Every structure is written in C-alpha cells, then in structure tokens.
C-alpha cells in the first residue's frame, strides 16, 4: 500500500485529478467528506458540539448550522480548540479506518484542499500538487462554478500561496492547458511513478545503483532535502533524534549526483526495528547489507562507525537515509564535513575536482563501485582538516533540520 497526499489551491483542478486517479484504480480518502461525515446529523460528534456550544448549533433539519458554529469559533481561539478537540480525533480515526480498509496493494489518495495549511504534508509518502496560475483559476471558478469573481479571489487569499504548496510538492501537475493535458499527466504519474512506488514499498525494495552522473547544483535541492527530512522525521516519530540533510546536495553550489542524503539520528541503531514499517510506508526501505561507514584515523574502531542505511522506494526521487547513533563519530563526521564544505570555497573546489575526475573515470570504465572508493582517500585526509576548521571557527554539532512531529489531521 502507498498513501499519497493530493492538494491544490481552489479551482486548480484537484477534483479532476482525484477523479482520474480513482478511474485508474486508486482508493480515495476525501478529507472534506470525512470532516462533514463526523459531524453529520445524528452523530456523536455533533451531539458533543451541541453540548459545548448550545443546542442552537443544530438546525431544524438536524444538521449542524455551520455558519453559527463558524461565528462562535471565529475570533475565539479557546472555542476553536474545543471544536478541534471534538472533530480532529474523529477525523483521524475515520481516516485511519479508511486507509486500513484499503487492499494491501492499494494506492490510497488522501485528497485535502488544506493539506499545506494544516501542515499534514509530511504524513504522506508522496505529495502531488495541482498547480495552476491564479488568473486561470479565477476564470474557471467564475465560468464553470458560477462563483462571483470577488469571492473566488477572497477564497484564494485565505489559502496557502502557490509557492508554499510547490515547496510541499514531490510531483507537480500543471493545469494551465486543456483537461486532456492534465489527464495525460495523471496517467503518466500513475504508470511511471505511483504503481512502481507502491510495489517497491510493498515488496520492501529500495532503488539502488544508478550511474554517478554529476548534475549542476539546483537551488531546489535544499527545499527537497527539507521535505524529505520532515517526512523521515515524522515516520521515525519518538525514536528519531532529528533528521538532517547531508551530503553533496546539502552544499549549495556544488555539482552532485541528484540524490538527497539524509541523516537520521537515533540513540541506538536497534531502535530502528520498531519504526521500520512506518519508514517503509513513508518510502524509506532498509538495505540490510550496508552496516558500516569507513572509520577515519581519529577513531579507527569500526564499531564506532556502524550505521543502518535505507534507500528511497520512489522511482523518481532518489534518497539515501543514513541512520547513525547520537554522539557517534560517524554522526558527527557527516555534519562536520557538510558544514566545512558549505563554509570553505577552497575545500569545495578541491572536492569538486576529485568528483569530476572520478566521474570522468567512470565514463571511461563504467565501474560505479570504484567511483565511490576513489573518493575515500580524500575524505580520510579531509577529516583532520575539517576538524581543524571546526576548532578554529568554534563549530559545534548543529541541531537537526527536522525533528519528529505528531500527525495533525483536520
Ligand atoms: P479544485 O478541485 O482544485 O477546486 P476542479 O477540479 O473542480 O478544481 O476544477 C475547477 C473547475 O475548472 C471545474 O469546473 C473544472 O471542470 C474546471 N477545469 C479543471 N481543469 C480544467 C482545464 N484544464 N481546462 C478547463 N477547465 C478546467
């Protein structure tokens, strides 16, 4: 099973996408419908709301008087918290029920207009955002839904911005063209990404190998690192001591293989077993053969350089998740080298020259394993220099980019 999130600003075409995904075989979980269902006429949820705010919140037809409830909680945060305390757990329970009831090989699509506003994006293995220029959205809302233009604009202003939604997107579907063009993008996403991703998660298959082609540095790598770190941190939950974006894509301006390296810190590597299923559901699958970093001269005991290693299951987004123990030299080294390379242009240049030479050699002999081993001696000699830089600049181990958060649903 794979659970993905789908969102988009009002009028972007989200409903059109979710309809097509259902036609292709996805199981839809509709956040709006669930939010209505848990406070529908005759429900326990609605009874609790009436108890909290008075019987007049129930209309003559037995349904909740939404306008009245909205006016009660509108400018009163305490009352809003009471309302959320009634609805959110029920929404979460119902959502989990629907997800649990889906077949084991299902692609579950959680369709939520306010996913980004509510900070739920890191709950999903993949987030799909339907992205449409605001003027086009306004025109479509006016023409096909009969919404007055001022209302359409007011609703758009109340939502997250396009840039905020794009930062949350693992896959972006542009809907500035014809409906047929949108559907064609959905069909490709389904066949080339969602179906193989689901299978990889179910069969616990990480994407491996790939050629060491260096890509030009992409300013979007930082946001992608942040997104994937948030996802891993959420999946690791209380076992995680934070996730950081490490490796070459975490160093702005450095050409790199287009792979996000992340470091998940845990107090003990054995604790990972307890969250392996959650990490797999989030798209991170363990590669059990890899258990070790190369010890550096400062601490040659291999036992101090143990790690666990997970690869991404998303065929369109490569990621390596290195799991290392709090306070281990391996955990420190990854962060130290990242920060040293970020700070020292000469070190960066030197490392880049080595990468380019290794990549050129790979182009000649096609030996990907050697590409990795060829860089090792440089890292050995870099370690004391990075330490020297740390002592000189007063570097201390930085906190994680992301730490675990509790899921919020609503
Ligand atoms: P959302 O669910 O994101 O609010 P919808 O999928 O309901 O958006 O789309 C908004 C309106 O625009 C609908 O009436 C839909 O039929 C129409 N629409 C969606 N995509 C296109 C398109 N590519 N061209 C023209 N109209 C579209």
Short mmCIF file of C-alpha atoms and ligand atoms in Angstrom, two decimals:
data_model
loop_
_atom_site.label_atom_id
_atom_site.label_comp_id
_atom_site.label_asym_id
_atom_site.label_seq_id
_atom_site.Cartn_x
_atom_site.Cartn_y
_atom_site.Cartn_z
CA UNK A 1 0.00 0.00 0.00
CA UNK A 2 1.09 3.53 -0.73
CA UNK A 3 -0.59 6.59 0.77
CA UNK A 4 -0.10 9.81 -1.11
CA UNK A 5 -1.44 13.30 -0.50
CA UNK A 6 -3.15 15.37 -3.17
CA UNK A 7 -3.70 19.08 -2.86
CA UNK A 8 -4.06 22.27 -4.85
CA UNK A 9 -5.46 25.74 -4.47
CA UNK A 10 -9.17 26.19 -5.04
CA UNK A 11 -10.01 25.85 -8.73
CA UNK A 12 -6.63 24.33 -9.60
CA UNK A 13 -8.12 21.06 -10.83
CA UNK A 14 -7.65 18.82 -7.79
CA UNK A 15 -11.06 17.17 -8.12
CA UNK A 16 -10.38 16.48 -11.79
CA UNK A 17 -7.12 14.74 -10.80
CA UNK A 18 -8.64 12.71 -7.98
CA UNK A 19 -11.46 11.53 -10.26
CA UNK A 20 -8.91 10.32 -12.79
CA UNK A 21 -6.82 8.59 -10.13
CA UNK A 22 -9.91 6.72 -8.96
CA UNK A 23 -10.62 5.66 -12.56
CA UNK A 24 -7.07 4.30 -12.72
CA UNK A 25 -7.64 2.26 -9.56
CA UNK A 26 -6.72 4.49 -6.62
CA UNK A 27 -8.67 4.40 -3.33
CA UNK A 28 -9.83 7.91 -2.50
CA UNK A 29 -9.89 9.30 1.03
CA UNK A 30 -11.65 12.65 0.81
CA UNK A 31 -10.74 14.94 3.72
CA UNK A 32 -13.70 17.29 3.12
CA UNK A 33 -16.17 14.43 3.06
CA UNK A 34 -14.75 12.97 6.28
CA UNK A 35 -14.87 16.35 8.01
CA UNK A 36 -18.59 16.57 7.11
CA UNK A 37 -19.29 12.95 7.98
CA UNK A 38 -18.01 13.12 11.57
CA UNK A 39 -20.43 15.96 12.43
CA UNK A 40 -23.36 14.85 10.24
CA UNK A 41 -26.92 14.83 11.60
CA UNK A 42 -27.36 12.32 14.41
CA UNK A 43 -23.64 11.73 15.05
CA UNK A 44 -21.99 11.65 18.43
CA UNK A 45 -19.63 14.33 17.14
CA UNK A 46 -22.47 16.76 16.51
CA UNK A 47 -24.03 15.96 19.91
CA UNK A 48 -20.75 16.89 21.60
CA UNK A 49 -20.59 20.14 19.68
CA UNK A 50 -24.14 20.99 20.80
CA UNK A 51 -23.16 20.20 24.38
CA UNK A 52 -20.17 22.54 24.13
CA UNK A 53 -21.78 25.44 22.28
CA UNK A 54 -25.52 25.12 22.91
CA UNK A 55 -28.42 23.31 21.17
CA UNK A 56 -28.94 26.18 18.71
CA UNK A 57 -25.92 24.97 16.67
CA UNK A 58 -28.21 22.22 15.38
CA UNK A 59 -30.60 23.44 12.70
CA UNK A 60 -34.27 22.35 12.31
CA UNK A 61 -33.17 19.67 9.82
CA UNK A 62 -30.89 18.09 12.44
CA UNK A 63 -27.76 19.21 10.57
CA UNK A 64 -25.04 21.38 12.07
CA UNK A 65 -25.60 25.09 11.47
CA UNK A 66 -22.15 25.69 10.01
CA UNK A 67 -22.48 29.46 9.84
CA UNK A 68 -23.39 29.63 13.51
CA UNK A 69 -20.53 27.37 14.59
CA UNK A 70 -18.15 29.36 12.42
CA UNK A 71 -19.25 32.62 14.03
CA UNK A 72 -18.80 31.15 17.54
CA UNK A 73 -15.22 29.99 16.97
CA UNK A 74 -14.20 32.72 14.52
CA UNK A 75 -12.49 35.07 16.96
CA UNK A 76 -12.20 32.81 20.00
CA UNK A 77 -9.17 30.53 19.95
CA UNK A 78 -10.27 28.66 23.07
CA UNK A 79 -13.58 27.74 21.48
CA UNK A 80 -11.84 26.81 18.26
CA UNK A 81 -9.60 24.47 20.27
CA UNK A 82 -12.70 22.91 21.85
CA UNK A 83 -14.21 22.36 18.39
CA UNK A 84 -10.98 20.89 17.05
CA UNK A 85 -10.71 18.66 20.12
CA UNK A 86 -14.07 17.17 19.13
CA UNK A 87 -13.53 16.89 15.38
CA UNK A 88 -9.80 16.16 14.91
CA UNK A 89 -9.59 12.81 16.74
CA UNK A 90 -12.73 11.62 14.92
CA UNK A 91 -11.32 12.71 11.58
CA UNK A 92 -8.02 10.97 12.33
CA UNK A 93 -9.82 7.77 13.39
CA UNK A 94 -12.04 7.71 10.34
CA UNK A 95 -9.10 8.41 8.03
CA UNK A 96 -7.11 5.58 9.56
CA UNK A 97 -10.12 3.27 9.24
CA UNK A 98 -10.47 4.04 5.53
CA UNK A 99 -6.74 3.60 4.92
CA UNK A 100 -6.68 0.33 6.85
CA UNK A 101 -9.66 -0.96 4.86
CA UNK A 102 -7.90 -0.49 1.52
CA UNK A 103 -6.44 -3.57 -0.22
CA UNK A 104 -2.76 -4.34 0.56
CA UNK A 105 -1.67 -3.24 -2.90
CA UNK A 106 -3.77 -0.07 -3.00
CA UNK A 107 -2.59 3.40 -3.89
CA UNK A 108 -4.54 5.48 -1.37
CA UNK A 109 -5.02 9.11 -2.34
CA UNK A 110 -5.68 11.46 0.57
CA UNK A 111 -7.38 14.43 -1.07
CA UNK A 112 -7.17 17.57 1.07
CA UNK A 113 -7.55 21.15 -0.09
CA UNK A 114 -5.94 22.47 3.09
CA UNK A 115 -3.10 19.95 3.47
CA UNK A 116 -0.36 22.56 3.46
CA UNK A 117 -2.32 24.99 5.63
CA UNK A 118 -2.72 22.22 8.19
CA UNK A 119 0.88 21.03 7.94
CA UNK A 120 -0.05 17.46 7.05
CA UNK A 121 2.18 17.04 4.02
CA UNK A 122 4.92 15.07 5.77
CA UNK A 123 2.43 12.31 6.62
CA UNK A 124 2.48 11.01 3.05
CA UNK A 125 5.00 9.03 1.04
CA UNK A 126 4.46 11.47 -1.82
CA UNK A 127 2.64 14.77 -2.22
CA UNK A 128 1.04 15.69 -5.54
CA UNK A 129 0.20 19.34 -6.07
CA UNK A 130 -2.02 20.61 -8.87
CA UNK A 131 -0.55 23.93 -9.89
CA UNK A 132 -2.49 26.44 -11.96
CA UNK A 133 -1.91 30.14 -12.48
CA UNK A 134 -4.17 32.22 -10.27
CA UNK A 135 -5.82 34.15 -13.12
CA UNK A 136 -6.77 30.90 -14.83
CA UNK A 137 -8.18 29.52 -11.58
CA UNK A 138 -10.30 32.62 -11.07
CA UNK A 139 -11.61 32.41 -14.63
CA UNK A 140 -12.51 28.73 -14.26
CA UNK A 141 -14.22 29.27 -10.91
CA UNK A 142 -16.29 32.11 -12.37
CA UNK A 143 -17.13 30.36 -15.64
CA UNK A 144 -17.68 26.77 -14.61
CA UNK A 145 -18.69 27.04 -10.98
CA UNK A 146 -20.53 30.35 -11.21
CA UNK A 147 -18.59 31.84 -8.30
CA UNK A 148 -18.52 35.67 -8.25
CA UNK A 149 -15.00 36.85 -9.07
CA UNK A 150 -14.55 38.69 -5.75
CA UNK A 151 -15.47 35.52 -3.84
CA UNK A 152 -13.02 33.45 -5.86
CA UNK A 153 -10.21 35.91 -5.11
CA UNK A 154 -11.11 36.14 -1.42
CA UNK A 155 -11.03 32.35 -1.08
CA UNK A 156 -7.68 32.15 -2.83
CA UNK A 157 -6.23 34.78 -0.48
CA UNK A 158 -7.28 32.73 2.55
CA UNK A 159 -5.34 29.68 1.36
CA UNK A 160 -1.60 28.94 1.31
CA UNK A 161 0.33 30.61 -1.50
CA UNK A 162 1.29 28.79 -4.69
CA UNK A 163 4.94 28.93 -3.58
CA UNK A 164 4.13 27.27 -0.24
CA UNK A 165 2.26 24.48 -1.99
CA UNK A 166 5.04 24.00 -4.55
CA UNK A 167 7.59 23.62 -1.75
CA UNK A 168 5.48 20.72 -0.44
CA UNK A 169 5.25 19.01 -3.84
CA UNK A 170 7.11 15.85 -4.78
CA UNK A 171 5.15 15.85 -8.03
CA UNK A 172 3.70 18.93 -9.66
CA UNK A 173 0.87 18.67 -12.18
CA UNK A 174 0.47 21.83 -14.23
CA UNK A 175 -3.09 22.56 -15.26
CA UNK A 176 -2.81 25.71 -17.34
CA UNK A 177 -3.74 23.84 -20.52
CA UNK A 178 -6.57 21.59 -21.63
CA UNK A 179 -8.23 19.00 -19.37
CA UNK A 180 -6.82 16.31 -21.70
CA UNK A 181 -3.29 17.51 -20.97
CA UNK A 182 -3.94 17.26 -17.25
CA UNK A 183 -5.32 13.75 -17.56
CA UNK A 184 -2.30 12.69 -19.63
CA UNK A 185 0.00 13.89 -16.83
CA UNK A 186 -2.03 11.95 -14.26
CA UNK A 187 -1.85 8.80 -16.38
CA UNK A 188 1.94 9.08 -16.64
CA UNK A 189 2.32 9.76 -12.92
CA UNK A 190 0.24 6.69 -12.19
CA UNK A 191 2.04 4.31 -14.52
CA UNK A 192 5.61 5.56 -14.15
CA UNK A 193 5.70 6.53 -10.52
CA UNK A 194 2.77 5.57 -8.28
CA UNK A 195 2.36 1.95 -9.36
CA UNK A 196 6.09 1.07 -9.14
CA UNK A 197 6.45 3.10 -5.92
CA UNK A 198 3.60 1.15 -4.30
CA UNK A 199 5.14 -2.13 -5.40
CA UNK A 200 8.57 -1.15 -4.08
CA UNK A 201 7.08 -0.28 -0.68
CA UNK A 202 5.04 -3.48 -0.51
CA UNK A 203 7.98 -5.68 -1.53
CA UNK A 204 10.44 -3.62 0.59
CA UNK A 205 12.55 -2.78 -2.43
CA UNK A 206 14.79 0.28 -2.33
CA UNK A 207 16.02 1.91 -5.52
CA UNK A 208 19.72 1.13 -5.80
CA UNK A 209 22.66 1.71 -8.06
CA UNK A 210 22.38 4.29 -10.79
CA UNK A 211 25.24 5.98 -12.53
CA UNK A 212 27.39 8.63 -10.88
CA UNK A 213 26.43 11.41 -13.23
CA UNK A 214 27.07 14.83 -11.78
CA UNK A 215 24.23 17.31 -12.12
CA UNK A 216 24.60 21.07 -11.91
CA UNK A 217 23.68 22.36 -8.47
CA UNK A 218 19.97 23.01 -8.25
CA UNK A 219 18.60 25.64 -5.85
CA UNK A 220 15.57 23.35 -5.38
CA UNK A 221 17.73 20.70 -3.68
CA UNK A 222 17.52 22.50 -0.32
CA UNK A 223 13.71 22.50 -0.28
CA UNK A 224 13.64 18.88 -1.40
CA UNK A 225 16.04 17.96 1.42
CA UNK A 226 13.84 19.76 3.91
CA UNK A 227 10.72 18.00 2.62
CA UNK A 228 12.25 14.53 2.72
CA UNK A 229 13.80 15.22 6.14
CA UNK A 230 10.40 16.23 7.52
CA UNK A 231 8.86 13.05 6.11
CA UNK A 232 11.56 10.79 7.60
CA UNK A 233 11.40 12.61 10.94
CA UNK A 234 7.66 12.14 11.15
CA UNK A 235 7.90 8.45 10.28
CA UNK A 236 10.67 7.87 12.83
CA UNK A 237 8.50 9.50 15.49
CA UNK A 238 9.81 9.41 19.04
CA UNK A 239 12.72 7.12 18.12
CA UNK A 240 14.24 9.88 15.99
CA UNK A 241 16.57 12.49 17.45
CA UNK A 242 16.23 14.57 14.29
CA UNK A 243 16.90 14.34 10.58
CA UNK A 244 19.43 16.49 8.72
CA UNK A 245 20.10 16.99 5.03
CA UNK A 246 23.75 15.95 4.49
CA UNK A 247 25.99 15.06 1.57
CA UNK A 248 26.74 17.00 -1.58
CA UNK A 249 23.19 18.17 -2.35
CA UNK A 250 23.22 19.88 1.05
CA UNK A 251 26.14 22.06 -0.03
CA UNK A 252 24.82 24.96 -2.13
CA UNK A 253 26.69 25.46 -5.39
CA UNK A 254 28.29 22.02 -5.50
CA UNK A 255 27.59 19.82 -8.55
CA UNK A 256 26.41 16.42 -7.29
CA UNK A 257 24.65 13.22 -8.09
CA UNK A 258 20.98 14.08 -7.98
CA UNK A 259 20.41 12.21 -4.72
CA UNK A 260 19.26 13.52 -1.37
CA UNK A 261 21.34 12.18 1.52
CA UNK A 262 19.72 12.41 4.92
CA UNK A 263 20.95 11.52 8.37
CA UNK A 264 18.51 10.20 10.94
CA UNK A 265 19.99 10.22 14.43
CA UNK A 266 18.82 7.62 16.94
CA UNK A 267 20.04 6.74 20.43
CA UNK A 268 20.53 3.11 19.45
CA UNK A 269 20.53 1.54 15.97
CA UNK A 270 18.43 -1.36 17.26
CA UNK A 271 15.53 1.06 17.85
CA UNK A 272 15.09 1.36 14.11
CA UNK A 273 13.37 -2.04 14.01
CA UNK A 274 10.39 -0.58 15.85
CA UNK A 275 9.78 2.05 13.17
CA UNK A 276 10.86 0.12 10.05
CA UNK A 277 7.25 -0.32 8.90
CA UNK A 278 6.46 3.35 9.32
CA UNK A 279 9.61 4.37 7.46
CA UNK A 280 8.80 1.94 4.65
CA UNK A 281 5.27 3.36 4.39
CA UNK A 282 6.88 6.79 4.06
CA UNK A 283 9.07 5.48 1.22
CA UNK A 284 12.31 4.60 3.06
CA UNK A 285 13.30 0.93 2.82
CA UNK A 286 16.29 -0.63 4.59
CA UNK A 287 19.21 -2.03 2.60
CA UNK A 288 20.45 -4.53 5.20
CA UNK A 289 23.80 -5.30 3.55
CA UNK A 290 25.13 -1.85 4.33
CA UNK A 291 26.03 -1.62 8.03
CA UNK A 292 29.16 0.45 8.21
CA UNK A 293 30.92 3.70 7.37
CA UNK A 294 34.67 3.69 6.74
CA UNK A 295 36.42 4.51 10.02
CA UNK A 296 38.54 7.65 9.95
CA UNK A 297 42.01 7.80 11.52
CA UNK A 298 40.80 9.81 14.52
CA UNK A 299 38.78 6.79 15.67
CA UNK A 300 39.76 3.61 13.85
CA UNK A 301 37.38 1.31 15.77
CA UNK A 302 34.85 0.09 13.15
CA UNK A 303 32.27 -0.49 15.90
CA UNK A 304 32.01 3.30 16.30
CA UNK A 305 31.17 3.69 12.62
CA UNK A 306 28.24 1.35 12.42
CA UNK A 307 25.12 2.63 10.72
CA UNK A 308 21.91 1.43 9.16
CA UNK A 309 21.06 2.50 5.70
CA UNK A 310 17.76 2.99 3.89
CA UNK A 311 17.09 3.79 0.28
CA UNK A 312 14.12 5.52 -1.27
CA UNK A 313 11.37 3.50 -2.93
CA UNK A 314 10.12 6.36 -5.14
CA UNK A 315 11.44 5.66 -8.65
CA UNK A 316 11.51 9.37 -9.49
CA UNK A 317 13.25 10.79 -6.42
CA UNK A 318 16.50 9.24 -5.19
CA UNK A 319 17.20 9.38 -1.49
CA UNK A 320 19.63 7.72 0.95
CA UNK A 321 18.79 7.73 4.63
CA UNK A 322 21.83 7.08 6.85
CA UNK A 323 20.84 6.13 10.38
CA UNK A 324 23.55 6.85 12.92
CA UNK A 325 23.77 6.94 16.70
CA UNK A 326 23.74 10.06 18.83
CA UNK A 327 27.30 11.07 19.68
CA UNK A 328 28.97 8.56 17.33
CA UNK A 329 31.94 9.80 15.27
CA UNK A 330 30.06 8.84 12.10
CA UNK A 331 27.10 11.04 13.01
CA UNK A 332 29.38 13.96 13.82
CA UNK A 333 31.55 13.49 10.72
CA UNK A 334 28.63 13.77 8.28
CA UNK A 335 27.55 17.10 9.75
CA UNK A 336 31.08 18.42 10.14
CA UNK A 337 32.07 17.76 6.53
CA UNK A 338 28.82 19.28 5.28
CA UNK A 339 29.34 22.45 7.27
CA UNK A 340 33.03 22.69 6.38
CA UNK A 341 32.26 22.36 2.66
CA UNK A 342 29.47 24.91 2.99
CA UNK A 343 31.87 27.36 4.64
CA UNK A 344 35.15 26.83 2.76
CA UNK A 345 35.14 27.53 -1.00
CA UNK A 346 38.66 26.12 -1.46
CA UNK A 347 37.69 22.79 0.13
CA UNK A 348 34.58 22.72 -2.02
CA UNK A 349 36.64 23.34 -5.17
CA UNK A 350 39.10 20.60 -4.26
CA UNK A 351 36.31 18.10 -3.60
CA UNK A 352 34.63 19.04 -6.86
CA UNK A 353 37.84 18.43 -8.84
CA UNK A 354 38.05 14.97 -7.31
CA UNK A 355 34.40 14.25 -8.13
CA UNK A 356 34.90 15.37 -11.71
CA UNK A 357 37.98 13.17 -12.10
CA UNK A 358 36.11 10.19 -10.62
CA UNK A 359 33.10 10.83 -12.87
CA UNK A 360 35.36 11.05 -15.94
CA UNK A 361 36.95 7.78 -14.96
CA UNK A 362 33.52 6.24 -14.55
CA UNK A 363 32.63 7.47 -18.04
CA UNK A 364 35.65 5.52 -19.34
CA UNK A 365 35.35 2.27 -17.38
CA UNK A 366 31.72 2.18 -16.20
CA UNK A 367 32.77 0.99 -12.72
CA UNK A 368 30.31 2.64 -10.31
CA UNK A 369 31.76 0.98 -7.20
CA UNK A 370 35.16 2.46 -7.96
CA UNK A 371 33.61 5.93 -8.22
CA UNK A 372 32.79 5.65 -4.52
CA UNK A 373 36.10 4.11 -3.38
CA UNK A 374 38.08 6.65 -5.37
CA UNK A 375 36.71 9.43 -3.16
CA UNK A 376 37.55 7.68 0.14
CA UNK A 377 41.25 8.68 0.43
CA UNK A 378 40.28 12.32 0.02
CA UNK A 379 37.75 12.03 2.82
CA UNK A 380 40.43 10.44 5.02
CA UNK A 381 42.75 13.39 4.56
CA UNK A 382 39.86 15.86 4.74
CA UNK A 383 38.82 14.68 8.22
CA UNK A 384 41.69 16.32 10.17
CA UNK A 385 41.37 19.49 8.08
CA UNK A 386 37.66 19.69 8.78
CA UNK A 387 38.42 19.18 12.48
CA UNK A 388 40.99 21.94 12.34
CA UNK A 389 38.41 24.22 10.72
CA UNK A 390 35.90 23.29 13.45
CA UNK A 391 38.37 24.14 16.22
CA UNK A 392 39.32 27.41 14.57
CA UNK A 393 35.74 28.58 13.98
CA UNK A 394 34.21 27.20 17.17
CA UNK A 395 31.89 24.87 15.23
CA UNK A 396 29.57 22.82 17.39
CA UNK A 397 27.35 19.94 16.34
CA UNK A 398 24.27 21.61 14.84
CA UNK A 399 20.73 20.63 15.71
CA UNK A 400 18.68 18.67 13.21
CA UNK A 401 16.89 20.29 10.29
CA UNK A 402 13.74 18.49 11.30
CA UNK A 403 12.63 16.61 14.36
CA UNK A 404 9.61 14.35 14.74
CA UNK A 405 6.20 15.90 14.98
CA UNK A 406 2.91 14.37 15.89
CA UNK A 407 0.48 13.96 13.00
CA UNK A 408 -2.17 16.65 12.90
CA UNK A 409 -5.29 15.86 10.99
CA UNK A 410 -8.22 18.09 10.44
P1 LIG B 1 -10.45 22.00 -7.48
O1 LIG B 1 -10.98 20.68 -7.07
O2 LIG B 1 -8.96 22.09 -7.45
O3 LIG B 1 -11.08 23.18 -6.79
P2 LIG B 1 -11.70 21.37 -10.04
O4 LIG B 1 -11.06 20.11 -10.45
O5 LIG B 1 -13.08 21.32 -9.51
O6 LIG B 1 -10.75 22.19 -9.04
O7 LIG B 1 -11.62 22.40 -11.24
C1 LIG B 1 -12.19 23.70 -11.16
C2 LIG B 1 -13.09 23.95 -12.35
O8 LIG B 1 -12.28 24.09 -13.51
C3 LIG B 1 -14.02 22.78 -12.60
O9 LIG B 1 -15.25 23.28 -13.04
C4 LIG B 1 -13.31 22.01 -13.71
O10 LIG B 1 -14.22 21.32 -14.53
C5 LIG B 1 -12.60 23.11 -14.48
N1 LIG B 1 -11.32 22.67 -15.05
C6 LIG B 1 -10.37 21.89 -14.46
N2 LIG B 1 -9.32 21.74 -15.27
C7 LIG B 1 -9.59 22.43 -16.41
C8 LIG B 1 -8.87 22.67 -17.64
N3 LIG B 1 -7.65 22.17 -17.85
N4 LIG B 1 -9.48 23.45 -18.57
C9 LIG B 1 -10.69 23.98 -18.36
N5 LIG B 1 -11.41 23.79 -17.22
C10 LIG B 1 -10.88 23.02 -16.26
#
